Amino acid sequence: MSPKTPLALFRHDCAPIRIPPPMIAVDTREQHPYTFHGYPRLAGTISTTLETGDYALLDYPELARVERKSLADLVHTLSPGGGRTRFLAE
């Protein structure tokens, strides 16, 4: 499948909607960014500064964001004495 192939979004009782393959925005502060090689339905990645998260849909960052964390970092972030307040503010 070519990266130029549109994606088809399906919803119950609706005609499919075709959209262009999304471009993934990768935060410039991400130390070891994921490359997304091998995902033919993605248009590619672009490095940019994101307000929140490490990855987002370039054209729709408010729709989908991902914060990549190790398990230890996640536990610390969500714990009351850790970075929970900052996490909830973001």
mmCIF file with all atom_site columns, C-alpha atoms in Angstrom:
data_model
loop_
_atom_site.group_PDB
_atom_site.id
_atom_site.type_symbol
_atom_site.label_atom_id
_atom_site.label_alt_id
_atom_site.label_comp_id
_atom_site.label_asym_id
_atom_site.label_entity_id
_atom_site.label_seq_id
_atom_site.pdbx_PDB_ins_code
_atom_site.Cartn_x
_atom_site.Cartn_y
_atom_site.Cartn_z
_atom_site.occupancy
_atom_site.B_iso_or_equiv
_atom_site.pdbx_formal_charge
_atom_site.auth_seq_id
_atom_site.auth_comp_id
_atom_site.auth_asym_id
_atom_site.auth_atom_id
_atom_site.pdbx_PDB_model_num
ATOM 1  C CA . MET A 1 1  ? 0.000   0.000  0.000  1.00 0.00 ? 1  MET A CA 1
ATOM 2  C CA . SER A 1 2  ? 1.399   3.397  -0.966 1.00 0.00 ? 2  SER A CA 1
ATOM 3  C CA . PRO A 1 3  ? 1.621   6.252  1.570  1.00 0.00 ? 3  PRO A CA 1
ATOM 4  C CA . LYS A 1 4  ? -0.542  8.192  -0.913 1.00 0.00 ? 4  LYS A CA 1
ATOM 5  C CA . THR A 1 5  ? -3.457  5.787  -0.409 1.00 0.00 ? 5  THR A CA 1
ATOM 6  C CA . PRO A 1 6  ? -6.264  7.535  1.491  1.00 0.00 ? 6  PRO A CA 1
ATOM 7  C CA . LEU A 1 7  ? -7.562  6.064  4.720  1.00 0.00 ? 7  LEU A CA 1
ATOM 8  C CA . ALA A 1 8  ? -11.198 5.048  4.887  1.00 0.00 ? 8  ALA A CA 1
ATOM 9  C CA . LEU A 1 9  ? -13.027 5.840  8.109  1.00 0.00 ? 9  LEU A CA 1
ATOM 10 C CA . PHE A 1 10 ? -16.107 3.759  8.723  1.00 0.00 ? 10 PHE A CA 1
ATOM 11 C CA . ARG A 1 11 ? -19.013 4.528  11.011 1.00 0.00 ? 11 ARG A CA 1
ATOM 12 C CA . HIS A 1 12 ? -22.135 2.474  11.549 1.00 0.00 ? 12 HIS A CA 1
ATOM 13 C CA . ASP A 1 13 ? -24.845 3.292  8.973  1.00 0.00 ? 13 ASP A CA 1
ATOM 14 C CA . CYS A 1 14 ? -22.696 5.934  7.248  1.00 0.00 ? 14 CYS A CA 1
ATOM 15 C CA . ALA A 1 15 ? -20.794 6.011  4.013  1.00 0.00 ? 15 ALA A CA 1
ATOM 16 C CA . PRO A 1 16 ? -17.004 5.697  4.417  1.00 0.00 ? 16 PRO A CA 1
ATOM 17 C CA . ILE A 1 17 ? -15.064 8.935  4.615  1.00 0.00 ? 17 ILE A CA 1
ATOM 18 C CA . ARG A 1 18 ? -11.719 9.007  2.841  1.00 0.00 ? 18 ARG A CA 1
ATOM 19 C CA . ILE A 1 19 ? -8.949  11.113 4.352  1.00 0.00 ? 19 ILE A CA 1
ATOM 20 C CA . PRO A 1 20 ? -5.311  11.554 3.334  1.00 0.00 ? 20 PRO A CA 1
ATOM 21 C CA . PRO A 1 21 ? -2.730  9.582  5.320  1.00 0.00 ? 21 PRO A CA 1
ATOM 22 C CA . PRO A 1 22 ? -1.882  11.484 8.503  1.00 0.00 ? 22 PRO A CA 1
ATOM 23 C CA . MET A 1 23 ? 1.489   13.056 9.232  1.00 0.00 ? 23 MET A CA 1
ATOM 24 C CA . ILE A 1 24 ? 2.775   12.448 12.764 1.00 0.00 ? 24 ILE A CA 1
ATOM 25 C CA . ALA A 1 25 ? 4.257   15.390 14.672 1.00 0.00 ? 25 ALA A CA 1
ATOM 26 C CA . VAL A 1 26 ? 7.154   14.381 16.928 1.00 0.00 ? 26 VAL A CA 1
ATOM 27 C CA . ASP A 1 27 ? 8.140   16.733 19.737 1.00 0.00 ? 27 ASP A CA 1
ATOM 28 C CA . THR A 1 28 ? 11.634  18.180 19.291 1.00 0.00 ? 28 THR A CA 1
ATOM 29 C CA . ARG A 1 29 ? 12.439  17.337 22.926 1.00 0.00 ? 29 ARG A CA 1
ATOM 30 C CA . GLU A 1 30 ? 11.819  13.609 22.407 1.00 0.00 ? 30 GLU A CA 1
ATOM 31 C CA . GLN A 1 31 ? 15.247  12.063 23.080 1.00 0.00 ? 31 GLN A CA 1
ATOM 32 C CA . HIS A 1 32 ? 14.745  8.784  21.206 1.00 0.00 ? 32 HIS A CA 1
ATOM 33 C CA . PRO A 1 33 ? 11.854  9.379  18.787 1.00 0.00 ? 33 PRO A CA 1
ATOM 34 C CA . TYR A 1 34 ? 9.963   6.483  17.301 1.00 0.00 ? 34 TYR A CA 1
ATOM 35 C CA . THR A 1 35 ? 10.375  6.479  13.518 1.00 0.00 ? 35 THR A CA 1
ATOM 36 C CA . PHE A 1 36 ? 7.096   4.798  12.469 1.00 0.00 ? 36 PHE A CA 1
ATOM 37 C CA . HIS A 1 37 ? 8.918   3.000  9.628  1.00 0.00 ? 37 HIS A CA 1
ATOM 38 C CA . GLY A 1 38 ? 6.839   0.164  8.256  1.00 0.00 ? 38 GLY A CA 1
ATOM 39 C CA . TYR A 1 39 ? 3.500   1.941  8.679  1.00 0.00 ? 39 TYR A CA 1
ATOM 40 C CA . PRO A 1 40 ? 2.392   2.506  5.070  1.00 0.00 ? 40 PRO A CA 1
ATOM 41 C CA . ARG A 1 41 ? -0.825  4.248  6.100  1.00 0.00 ? 41 ARG A CA 1
ATOM 42 C CA . LEU A 1 42 ? 1.132   7.130  7.624  1.00 0.00 ? 42 LEU A CA 1
ATOM 43 C CA . ALA A 1 43 ? 2.480   9.950  5.473  1.00 0.00 ? 43 ALA A CA 1
ATOM 44 C CA . GLY A 1 44 ? 5.574   10.270 7.661  1.00 0.00 ? 44 GLY A CA 1
ATOM 45 C CA . THR A 1 45 ? 6.848   12.300 10.596 1.00 0.00 ? 45 THR A CA 1
ATOM 46 C CA . ILE A 1 46 ? 7.894   15.871 11.159 1.00 0.00 ? 46 ILE A CA 1
ATOM 47 C CA . SER A 1 47 ? 9.850   17.233 14.106 1.00 0.00 ? 47 SER A CA 1
ATOM 48 C CA . THR A 1 48 ? 8.151   20.189 15.789 1.00 0.00 ? 48 THR A CA 1
ATOM 49 C CA . THR A 1 49 ? 7.604   21.630 19.244 1.00 0.00 ? 49 THR A CA 1
ATOM 50 C CA . LEU A 1 50 ? 4.410   20.287 20.806 1.00 0.00 ? 50 LEU A CA 1
ATOM 51 C CA . GLU A 1 51 ? 2.740   22.044 23.734 1.00 0.00 ? 51 GLU A CA 1
ATOM 52 C CA . THR A 1 52 ? 1.894   18.696 25.323 1.00 0.00 ? 52 THR A CA 1
ATOM 53 C CA . GLY A 1 53 ? 2.735   15.105 24.518 1.00 0.00 ? 53 GLY A CA 1
ATOM 54 C CA . ASP A 1 54 ? 5.523   13.524 22.525 1.00 0.00 ? 54 ASP A CA 1
ATOM 55 C CA . TYR A 1 55 ? 3.525   12.605 19.412 1.00 0.00 ? 55 TYR A CA 1
ATOM 56 C CA . ALA A 1 56 ? 0.394   14.043 17.797 1.00 0.00 ? 56 ALA A CA 1
ATOM 57 C CA . LEU A 1 57 ? -1.503  14.118 14.525 1.00 0.00 ? 57 LEU A CA 1
ATOM 58 C CA . LEU A 1 58 ? 0.064   17.078 12.728 1.00 0.00 ? 58 LEU A CA 1
ATOM 59 C CA . ASP A 1 59 ? -3.171  18.541 11.363 1.00 0.00 ? 59 ASP A CA 1
ATOM 60 C CA . TYR A 1 60 ? -5.276  17.637 14.417 1.00 0.00 ? 60 TYR A CA 1
ATOM 61 C CA . PRO A 1 61 ? -3.065  17.701 17.552 1.00 0.00 ? 61 PRO A CA 1
ATOM 62 C CA . GLU A 1 62 ? -6.104  18.265 19.767 1.00 0.00 ? 62 GLU A CA 1
ATOM 63 C CA . LEU A 1 63 ? -7.638  15.018 18.485 1.00 0.00 ? 63 LEU A CA 1
ATOM 64 C CA . ALA A 1 64 ? -4.822  12.607 19.320 1.00 0.00 ? 64 ALA A CA 1
ATOM 65 C CA . ARG A 1 65 ? -1.701  13.027 21.442 1.00 0.00 ? 65 ARG A CA 1
ATOM 66 C CA . VAL A 1 66 ? 0.609   10.434 22.951 1.00 0.00 ? 66 VAL A CA 1
ATOM 67 C CA . GLU A 1 67 ? 2.903   10.874 25.928 1.00 0.00 ? 67 GLU A CA 1
ATOM 68 C CA . ARG A 1 68 ? 5.515   8.118  25.848 1.00 0.00 ? 68 ARG A CA 1
ATOM 69 C CA . LYS A 1 69 ? 6.646   6.963  29.289 1.00 0.00 ? 69 LYS A CA 1
ATOM 70 C CA . SER A 1 70 ? 8.472   4.084  30.896 1.00 0.00 ? 70 SER A CA 1
ATOM 71 C CA . LEU A 1 71 ? 6.471   2.152  33.493 1.00 0.00 ? 71 LEU A CA 1
ATOM 72 C CA . ALA A 1 72 ? 8.539   3.660  36.338 1.00 0.00 ? 72 ALA A CA 1
ATOM 73 C CA . ASP A 1 73 ? 7.994   7.190  34.998 1.00 0.00 ? 73 ASP A CA 1
ATOM 74 C CA . LEU A 1 74 ? 4.263   6.563  34.608 1.00 0.00 ? 74 LEU A CA 1
ATOM 75 C CA . VAL A 1 75 ? 3.936   5.370  38.218 1.00 0.00 ? 75 VAL A CA 1
ATOM 76 C CA . HIS A 1 76 ? 5.904   8.394  39.453 1.00 0.00 ? 76 HIS A CA 1
ATOM 77 C CA . THR A 1 77 ? 3.845   10.797 37.337 1.00 0.00 ? 77 THR A CA 1
ATOM 78 C CA . LEU A 1 78 ? 0.519   9.449  38.594 1.00 0.00 ? 78 LEU A CA 1
ATOM 79 C CA . SER A 1 79 ? 1.528   9.179  42.255 1.00 0.00 ? 79 SER A CA 1
ATOM 80 C CA . PRO A 1 80 ? 0.360   11.925 44.652 1.00 0.00 ? 80 PRO A CA 1
ATOM 81 C CA . GLY A 1 81 ? 3.942   12.834 45.630 1.00 0.00 ? 81 GLY A CA 1
ATOM 82 C CA . GLY A 1 82 ? 5.230   12.677 42.042 1.00 0.00 ? 82 GLY A CA 1
ATOM 83 C CA . GLY A 1 83 ? 4.369   14.811 39.061 1.00 0.00 ? 83 GLY A CA 1
ATOM 84 C CA . ARG A 1 84 ? 0.614   14.222 39.169 1.00 0.00 ? 84 ARG A CA 1
ATOM 85 C CA . THR A 1 85 ? -0.282  17.906 39.533 1.00 0.00 ? 85 THR A CA 1
ATOM 86 C CA . ARG A 1 86 ? 1.826   18.833 36.499 1.00 0.00 ? 86 ARG A CA 1
ATOM 87 C CA . PHE A 1 87 ? 0.442   15.876 34.526 1.00 0.00 ? 87 PHE A CA 1
ATOM 88 C CA . LEU A 1 88 ? -3.161  16.902 35.205 1.00 0.00 ? 88 LEU A CA 1
ATOM 89 C CA . ALA A 1 89 ? -2.380  20.530 34.326 1.00 0.00 ? 89 ALA A CA 1
ATOM 90 C CA . GLU A 1 90 ? -1.084  19.505 30.911 1.00 0.00 ? 90 GLU A CA 1
#
